[in-house]
Amino acid sequence: MSSLSAASVETSPATEGAEQKKPLKPCCACPETKKARDACIIEKGEESCTDLIEAHKECMRALGFKI
């Protein structure tokens, strides 16, 4: 029985490694700049938040997204 639990423990890290290799979705990228940008747009309007919008775009581009 102990050999079975050792085998199951060994497969867990391999599963975690596979999950980490999934491509990043645009909705999950740059959460810090996205949150600041969204809050600014809601409070002040899009015209007043160009710096935050550009900062978020730069962050997305740095991660390989084409914006």
CSV table of C-alpha atoms in Angstrom, one decimal:
chain,number,residue,atom,x,y,z
A,1,MET,CA,0.0,0.0,0.0
A,2,SER,CA,2.8,2.5,0.7
A,3,SER,CA,4.1,2.1,-2.8
A,4,LEU,CA,0.7,3.3,-4.1
A,5,SER,CA,0.8,6.4,-2.1
A,6,ALA,CA,4.3,7.2,-3.1
A,7,ALA,CA,3.3,6.8,-6.8
A,8,SER,CA,0.3,9.2,-6.3
A,9,VAL,CA,2.5,11.7,-4.6
A,10,GLU,CA,5.0,11.6,-7.5
A,11,THR,CA,2.2,12.3,-10.1
A,12,SER,CA,0.9,15.4,-8.3
A,13,PRO,CA,3.9,17.7,-9.1
A,14,ALA,CA,3.7,16.6,-12.8
A,15,THR,CA,0.0,17.6,-12.9
A,16,GLU,CA,0.8,21.0,-11.3
A,17,GLY,CA,3.5,21.6,-13.9
A,18,ALA,CA,1.1,20.9,-16.8
A,19,GLU,CA,-1.4,23.4,-15.3
A,20,GLN,CA,1.2,26.2,-15.1
A,21,LYS,CA,2.0,25.8,-18.8
A,22,LYS,CA,-1.5,26.9,-19.9
A,23,PRO,CA,-1.5,30.1,-21.9
A,24,LEU,CA,-2.4,33.2,-20.1
A,25,LYS,CA,-5.8,34.6,-21.0
A,26,PRO,CA,-6.2,38.4,-21.6
A,27,CYS,CA,-8.8,38.7,-18.9
A,28,CYS,CA,-6.3,37.4,-16.3
A,29,ALA,CA,-3.2,39.3,-17.4
A,30,CYS,CA,-2.0,42.5,-15.6
A,31,PRO,CA,-4.6,42.5,-12.8
A,32,GLU,CA,-3.0,45.5,-11.1
A,33,THR,CA,-3.2,47.9,-14.0
A,34,LYS,CA,-6.5,46.5,-15.1
A,35,LYS,CA,-8.1,47.2,-11.7
A,36,ALA,CA,-6.7,50.8,-11.5
A,37,ARG,CA,-7.8,51.4,-15.1
A,38,ASP,CA,-11.3,50.1,-14.6
A,39,ALA,CA,-11.8,52.1,-11.3
A,40,CYS,CA,-10.6,55.3,-12.9
A,41,ILE,CA,-12.9,54.9,-15.9
A,42,ILE,CA,-15.9,54.2,-13.7
A,43,GLU,CA,-15.2,57.2,-11.4
A,44,LYS,CA,-13.8,59.8,-13.9
A,45,GLY,CA,-14.6,58.6,-17.4
A,46,GLU,CA,-12.4,57.2,-20.1
A,47,GLU,CA,-11.1,60.7,-21.2
A,48,SER,CA,-9.5,61.3,-17.8
A,49,CYS,CA,-7.7,58.0,-17.6
A,50,THR,CA,-5.5,57.8,-20.6
A,51,ASP,CA,-2.3,57.3,-18.6
A,52,LEU,CA,-3.8,54.3,-16.8
A,53,ILE,CA,-5.2,52.9,-20.1
A,54,GLU,CA,-1.8,53.2,-21.8
A,55,ALA,CA,-0.1,51.6,-18.8
A,56,HIS,CA,-2.4,48.6,-19.0
A,57,LYS,CA,-1.8,48.3,-22.8
A,58,GLU,CA,2.0,48.4,-22.2
A,59,CYS,CA,1.7,45.6,-19.6
A,60,MET,CA,-0.4,43.5,-22.0
A,61,ARG,CA,2.1,44.0,-24.8
A,62,ALA,CA,5.0,43.0,-22.5
A,63,LEU,CA,3.2,39.7,-21.9
A,64,GLY,CA,3.0,39.1,-25.7
A,65,PHE,CA,-0.6,40.3,-26.3
A,66,LYS,CA,-1.1,42.3,-29.5
A,67,ILE,CA,-3.0,45.4,-28.6
